[in-house]
Amino acid sequence: MASTIRSFHRSSISLARSVPSKAHHHQPIDDALFPHGYRAQGIYAGVKKNKASTVLEGGAKDLALITSTTARTSSAGCFTRNVFKAAPVQVSTQVLRESNGRANTVVVEQRVKGMADAWEMVQAADAALTKPLTGHSTLVMSTGVIGQLLPISQVLDGIRSAATSSVAPSTGPGTPRSNFADWEAAAQAFMTTDTFPKLRARSFDLPVGGTSGNRSTTVRIAGIDKGAGMIHPNMGPPHATLLGLIATDAAISPRSLQSALTFAVSRSFNSISVDGDMSTNDTILALANGAADPAMEEIDEETHPEAYEVFKAELTSFAIDLAKLVVHDGEGATKFVTITVKGAPTYEDAHHVASSVSTSSLVKCALYGEDANWGRILCAVGYAPLSTSTVHGLAAQAMQIDPNLVSVSFIPSDGSLPLALLVNGEPEKVDEERAKQIVSADEVTILIDLGGVGDASATYWTCDLSHEYVTINGDYRT
């Protein structure tokens, strides 16, 4: 009888929690918001497996090429810390280092795996486009099934085709430039199990110096990313699969672009999780070409601290928006979950605790089943790996969580009052019906207060774990 009851319960959940459409996350964007001085292309190169519905349209797009047309482009990147780094990660890291952060082109395709193939892609793009450098100017990114090789000849032909068919935009304000349709095509070429192209663009004012003295100018920023599964990035500067490119027409030095990107990634892409698996390919690249204003000096964090801080804040906010799209499109996800931890001594400690809760399979399953089982949240807080310090030559845990100080609350998405579950280590008398209503929403927020051992906080974005996730990944190669 117990077995029959469990089987019925599982079946009822499956019927109740179907995966909602996520198409509304992709909408047209005003052409005026896309940065000057870039050309973006997305084409079908013959690599991606076609579905019958896409054949008449020339096939699903599987190769993107984005290039800056200005002579003073800065570039930066954050890459996976997985010890098994994919060939494009290794090649792009080397190109960034050898070009001193002056690469101007990015190629994205499906399934490149060998070092020789990755270098051939770099060389093909370098040869087909005008290069500002004597060395390599192209960065590469790849996605797909780990270890499967691609038909490199088709990719190389696709790079040449994209390079020659693209019409270079003007770099000046008020003149033709790349538009939403171009960038949308490139975003479509990023996709694998993604259900919608992930594309955003915006503009902001940046205080700058220049020949006319202190003033501000409007700059634009566009970004593409992809990812739905194998998502738990941990990326750092050069030292899923989630791939991303951010391009701006602001002028910023390579080292300061790298510093700003590293900070932004730590607060955005390194703060999302779908399934807790870190890919071998995770890469976020950034280009900045100064095309917004020819008089704009390159911003540097030491010589232009005010402008740099504004740029860093805007980049971080923009990166968070892009990163959230990945979670919204999580494989099989039915809920978007925000987990905020406060009262920690350092950002890193708060981040570790938030990550622990975000990756708990039991927490994620409870959210899928719309079960307000806050005990699982507390459990994940308790085993979070915290920062360590060295005392007398021995590693010691620098932070201690005091269970008597911890509080946990659900924050309703409708703006009503929070529902306290645990206050200073003591369970509250919870209105289970209201708790059920809160976790039944499409978006759920969990607040964890460690009790004031510090004033640092961190936020993670994650999703639930559904039957559909298992189905997708059980059949991934078939």
Coordinates of N, CA and C in Angstrom, one line a residue, residues 288-390:
A288 N 35.5 46.0 -25.7 CA 35.2 47.5 -25.6 C 36.0 48.2 -26.6
N289 N 35.3 49.0 -27.5 CA 36.0 49.5 -28.7 C 36.0 51.0 -28.8
G290 N 35.4 51.8 -27.8 CA 35.5 53.2 -27.8 C 34.8 53.9 -28.9
A291 N 33.9 53.2 -29.7 CA 33.3 53.8 -30.8 C 32.2 54.8 -30.5
A292 N 31.8 54.8 -29.2 CA 30.7 55.8 -28.8 C 31.1 57.2 -29.0
D293 N 32.5 57.5 -28.8 CA 32.9 58.9 -28.9 C 34.4 58.8 -29.2
P294 N 34.8 59.3 -30.4 CA 36.3 59.3 -30.7 C 37.1 60.1 -29.8
A295 N 36.5 61.1 -29.0 CA 37.3 61.9 -28.1 C 37.5 61.2 -26.7
M296 N 36.8 60.1 -26.5 CA 36.8 59.4 -25.2 C 38.2 58.8 -25.0
E297 N 38.8 59.2 -23.9 CA 40.0 58.5 -23.5 C 39.7 57.1 -22.9
E298 N 40.6 56.2 -23.0 CA 40.4 54.9 -22.4 C 40.4 55.0 -20.9
I299 N 39.3 54.6 -20.3 CA 39.1 54.6 -18.9 C 40.1 53.6 -18.2
D300 N 40.7 54.1 -17.2 CA 41.6 53.2 -16.4 C 41.2 53.4 -14.9
E301 N 41.3 52.3 -14.2 CA 40.8 52.3 -12.8 C 41.7 53.2 -11.9
E302 N 42.9 53.4 -12.3 CA 43.8 54.3 -11.5 C 43.7 55.7 -11.9
T303 N 43.6 56.0 -13.2 CA 43.6 57.4 -13.6 C 42.2 58.0 -13.8
H304 N 41.2 57.1 -13.9 CA 39.8 57.6 -14.1 C 38.9 56.8 -13.1
P305 N 39.2 56.9 -11.8 CA 38.4 56.1 -10.8 C 36.9 56.3 -10.8
E306 N 36.5 57.5 -11.0 CA 35.0 57.7 -11.0 C 34.3 57.0 -12.1
A307 N 34.9 57.3 -13.3 CA 34.3 56.6 -14.5 C 34.4 55.1 -14.4
Y308 N 35.5 54.6 -13.9 CA 35.7 53.2 -13.8 C 34.6 52.6 -12.9
E309 N 34.4 53.2 -11.8 CA 33.4 52.6 -10.8 C 32.0 52.6 -11.4
V310 N 31.7 53.7 -12.2 CA 30.4 53.7 -12.9 C 30.3 52.6 -13.9
F311 N 31.4 52.4 -14.7 CA 31.4 51.4 -15.7 C 31.3 50.0 -15.0
K312 N 32.0 49.8 -14.0 CA 32.0 48.5 -13.3 C 30.6 48.2 -12.7
A313 N 29.9 49.2 -12.1 CA 28.6 49.0 -11.6 C 27.6 48.6 -12.7
E314 N 27.7 49.3 -13.8 CA 26.8 49.1 -15.0 C 27.1 47.7 -15.6
L315 N 28.3 47.3 -15.7 CA 28.7 46.0 -16.2 C 28.2 44.9 -15.3
T316 N 28.3 45.1 -14.0 CA 27.8 44.1 -13.1 C 26.3 43.9 -13.1
S317 N 25.6 45.0 -13.2 CA 24.1 45.0 -13.3 C 23.7 44.3 -14.6
F318 N 24.4 44.6 -15.7 CA 24.1 44.0 -17.0 C 24.4 42.5 -16.9
A319 N 25.5 42.1 -16.4 CA 25.9 40.7 -16.3 C 24.9 39.9 -15.5
I320 N 24.4 40.5 -14.4 CA 23.3 39.9 -13.6 C 22.1 39.6 -14.4
D321 N 21.7 40.6 -15.2 CA 20.5 40.4 -16.1 C 20.7 39.2 -17.0
L322 N 21.9 39.1 -17.6 CA 22.2 38.0 -18.6 C 22.2 36.7 -17.8
A323 N 22.9 36.7 -16.7 CA 23.0 35.4 -15.9 C 21.6 34.9 -15.5
K324 N 20.7 35.8 -15.1 CA 19.4 35.3 -14.7 C 18.7 34.6 -15.9
L325 N 18.9 35.1 -17.1 CA 18.3 34.4 -18.2 C 18.6 32.9 -18.3
V326 N 19.8 32.6 -17.9 CA 20.3 31.2 -18.0 C 19.5 30.4 -17.0
V327 N 19.2 30.9 -15.8 CA 18.5 30.2 -14.7 C 17.0 30.1 -15.2
H328 N 16.4 31.2 -15.7 CA 15.1 31.1 -16.2 C 14.9 30.0 -17.2
D329 N 15.9 29.7 -18.0 CA 15.9 28.7 -19.0 C 16.5 27.4 -18.6
G330 N 16.7 27.2 -17.3 CA 17.2 26.0 -16.7 C 16.5 24.7 -17.3
E331 N 17.2 23.7 -17.6 CA 16.6 22.5 -18.2 C 15.5 21.9 -17.2
G332 N 14.3 21.9 -17.7 CA 13.2 21.4 -16.9 C 12.7 22.3 -15.8
A333 N 13.2 23.5 -15.7 CA 12.9 24.3 -14.5 C 11.5 24.8 -14.6
T334 N 10.8 24.8 -13.5 CA 9.5 25.4 -13.4 C 9.4 26.6 -12.4
K335 N 10.6 26.8 -11.7 CA 10.6 28.0 -10.7 C 12.0 28.7 -10.8
F336 N 11.9 30.0 -10.7 CA 13.1 30.8 -10.6 C 13.3 31.2 -9.1
V337 N 14.4 30.8 -8.5 CA 14.6 30.9 -7.1 C 15.8 31.9 -6.7
T338 N 15.5 32.8 -5.9 CA 16.5 33.8 -5.4 C 16.9 33.4 -4.0
I339 N 18.2 33.2 -3.7 CA 18.6 32.9 -2.3 C 19.6 34.0 -1.9
T340 N 19.2 34.7 -0.9 CA 20.1 35.8 -0.3 C 20.5 35.4 1.1
V341 N 21.8 35.5 1.3 CA 22.4 35.3 2.6 C 23.0 36.6 3.1
K342 N 22.7 37.0 4.3 CA 23.3 38.2 4.9 C 23.8 37.9 6.3
G343 N 24.5 38.9 6.9 CA 25.1 38.7 8.2 C 26.3 37.9 8.2
A344 N 27.1 37.8 7.1 CA 28.3 37.0 7.1 C 29.5 38.0 7.2
P345 N 30.7 37.5 7.7 CA 31.8 38.3 7.8 C 32.4 38.8 6.5
T346 N 32.3 38.0 5.5 CA 32.8 38.4 4.1 C 31.8 38.0 3.1
Y347 N 32.0 38.6 1.9 CA 31.2 38.2 0.7 C 31.4 36.8 0.4
E348 N 32.6 36.3 0.5 CA 32.9 34.9 0.1 C 32.2 33.9 1.0
D349 N 32.1 34.2 2.3 CA 31.4 33.3 3.2 C 29.9 33.3 2.9
A350 N 29.3 34.5 2.7 CA 27.9 34.5 2.3 C 27.6 33.8 1.0
H351 N 28.6 33.9 0.1 CA 28.5 33.3 -1.3 C 28.5 31.8 -1.1
H352 N 29.4 31.3 -0.2 CA 29.5 29.8 0.0 C 28.2 29.3 0.5
V353 N 27.6 30.0 1.5 CA 26.3 29.5 2.1 C 25.2 29.5 1.0
A354 N 25.1 30.6 0.3 CA 24.1 30.7 -0.8 C 24.2 29.6 -1.8
S355 N 25.5 29.3 -2.2 CA 25.8 28.2 -3.1 C 25.4 26.9 -2.6
S356 N 25.6 26.6 -1.3 CA 25.3 25.3 -0.7 C 23.8 25.1 -0.8
V357 N 23.0 26.1 -0.5 CA 21.5 25.9 -0.5 C 21.1 25.8 -2.0
S358 N 21.7 26.6 -2.9 CA 21.3 26.6 -4.3 C 21.5 25.2 -5.0
T359 N 22.5 24.5 -4.5 CA 22.9 23.2 -5.1 C 22.3 22.0 -4.4
S360 N 21.6 22.2 -3.3 CA 21.0 21.1 -2.6 C 19.9 20.4 -3.4
S361 N 20.1 19.2 -3.8 CA 19.1 18.4 -4.5 C 17.8 18.3 -3.7
L362 N 17.9 18.2 -2.4 CA 16.7 18.1 -1.6 C 15.9 19.4 -1.6
V363 N 16.6 20.5 -1.4 CA 15.9 21.8 -1.5 C 15.3 22.0 -2.8
K364 N 16.0 21.7 -3.9 CA 15.4 21.9 -5.2 C 14.2 21.0 -5.5
C365 N 14.3 19.8 -5.0 CA 13.1 18.9 -5.2 C 11.9 19.3 -4.4
A366 N 12.2 19.8 -3.2 CA 11.1 20.3 -2.4 C 10.4 21.5 -3.1
L367 N 11.2 22.4 -3.7 CA 10.6 23.5 -4.4 C 9.8 23.1 -5.6
Y368 N 10.3 22.0 -6.3 CA 9.5 21.5 -7.4 C 8.2 20.9 -7.0
G369 N 8.2 20.2 -5.8 CA 7.0 19.7 -5.3 C 6.1 20.6 -4.5
E370 N 6.6 21.9 -4.5 CA 5.9 23.0 -3.8 C 5.7 22.6 -2.3
D371 N 6.7 22.1 -1.7 CA 6.7 21.6 -0.3 C 7.6 22.6 0.5
A372 N 7.1 23.3 1.4 CA 7.8 24.3 2.2 C 8.6 23.7 3.3
N373 N 9.5 22.8 2.9 CA 10.3 22.0 3.8 C 11.6 22.8 4.1
W374 N 11.5 23.8 5.0 CA 12.6 24.6 5.3 C 13.7 23.9 6.1
G375 N 13.4 22.8 6.6 CA 14.5 22.0 7.3 C 15.6 21.7 6.4
R376 N 15.3 21.4 5.1 CA 16.3 21.1 4.1 C 17.2 22.3 3.8
I377 N 16.6 23.5 3.9 CA 17.4 24.8 3.7 C 18.4 24.9 4.9
L378 N 17.9 24.7 6.1 CA 18.8 24.8 7.2 C 19.9 23.7 7.2
C379 N 19.6 22.5 6.7 CA 20.6 21.5 6.6 C 21.7 21.9 5.6
A380 N 21.4 22.5 4.5 CA 22.3 23.0 3.5 C 23.2 24.1 4.0
V381 N 22.6 25.0 4.9 CA 23.4 26.0 5.5 C 24.4 25.4 6.4
G382 N 24.0 24.4 7.1 CA 24.9 23.8 8.1 C 26.2 23.1 7.6
Y383 N 26.1 22.6 6.3 CA 27.3 21.9 5.8 C 28.0 22.7 4.7
A384 N 27.7 24.0 4.6 CA 28.3 24.9 3.7 C 29.8 25.0 3.9
P385 N 30.7 24.9 2.9 CA 32.1 25.0 3.1 C 32.4 26.5 3.3
L386 N 33.1 26.8 4.4 CA 33.3 28.2 4.8 C 34.8 28.5 4.6
S387 N 35.1 29.8 4.7 CA 36.5 30.2 4.5 C 37.4 29.8 5.6
T388 N 38.7 29.6 5.3 CA 39.6 29.2 6.3 C 40.7 30.2 6.5
S389 N 41.4 30.1 7.6 CA 42.6 31.0 7.8 C 43.7 30.1 8.4
T390 N 44.9 30.6 8.4 CA 46.0 29.8 8.9 C 46.4 30.2 10.3

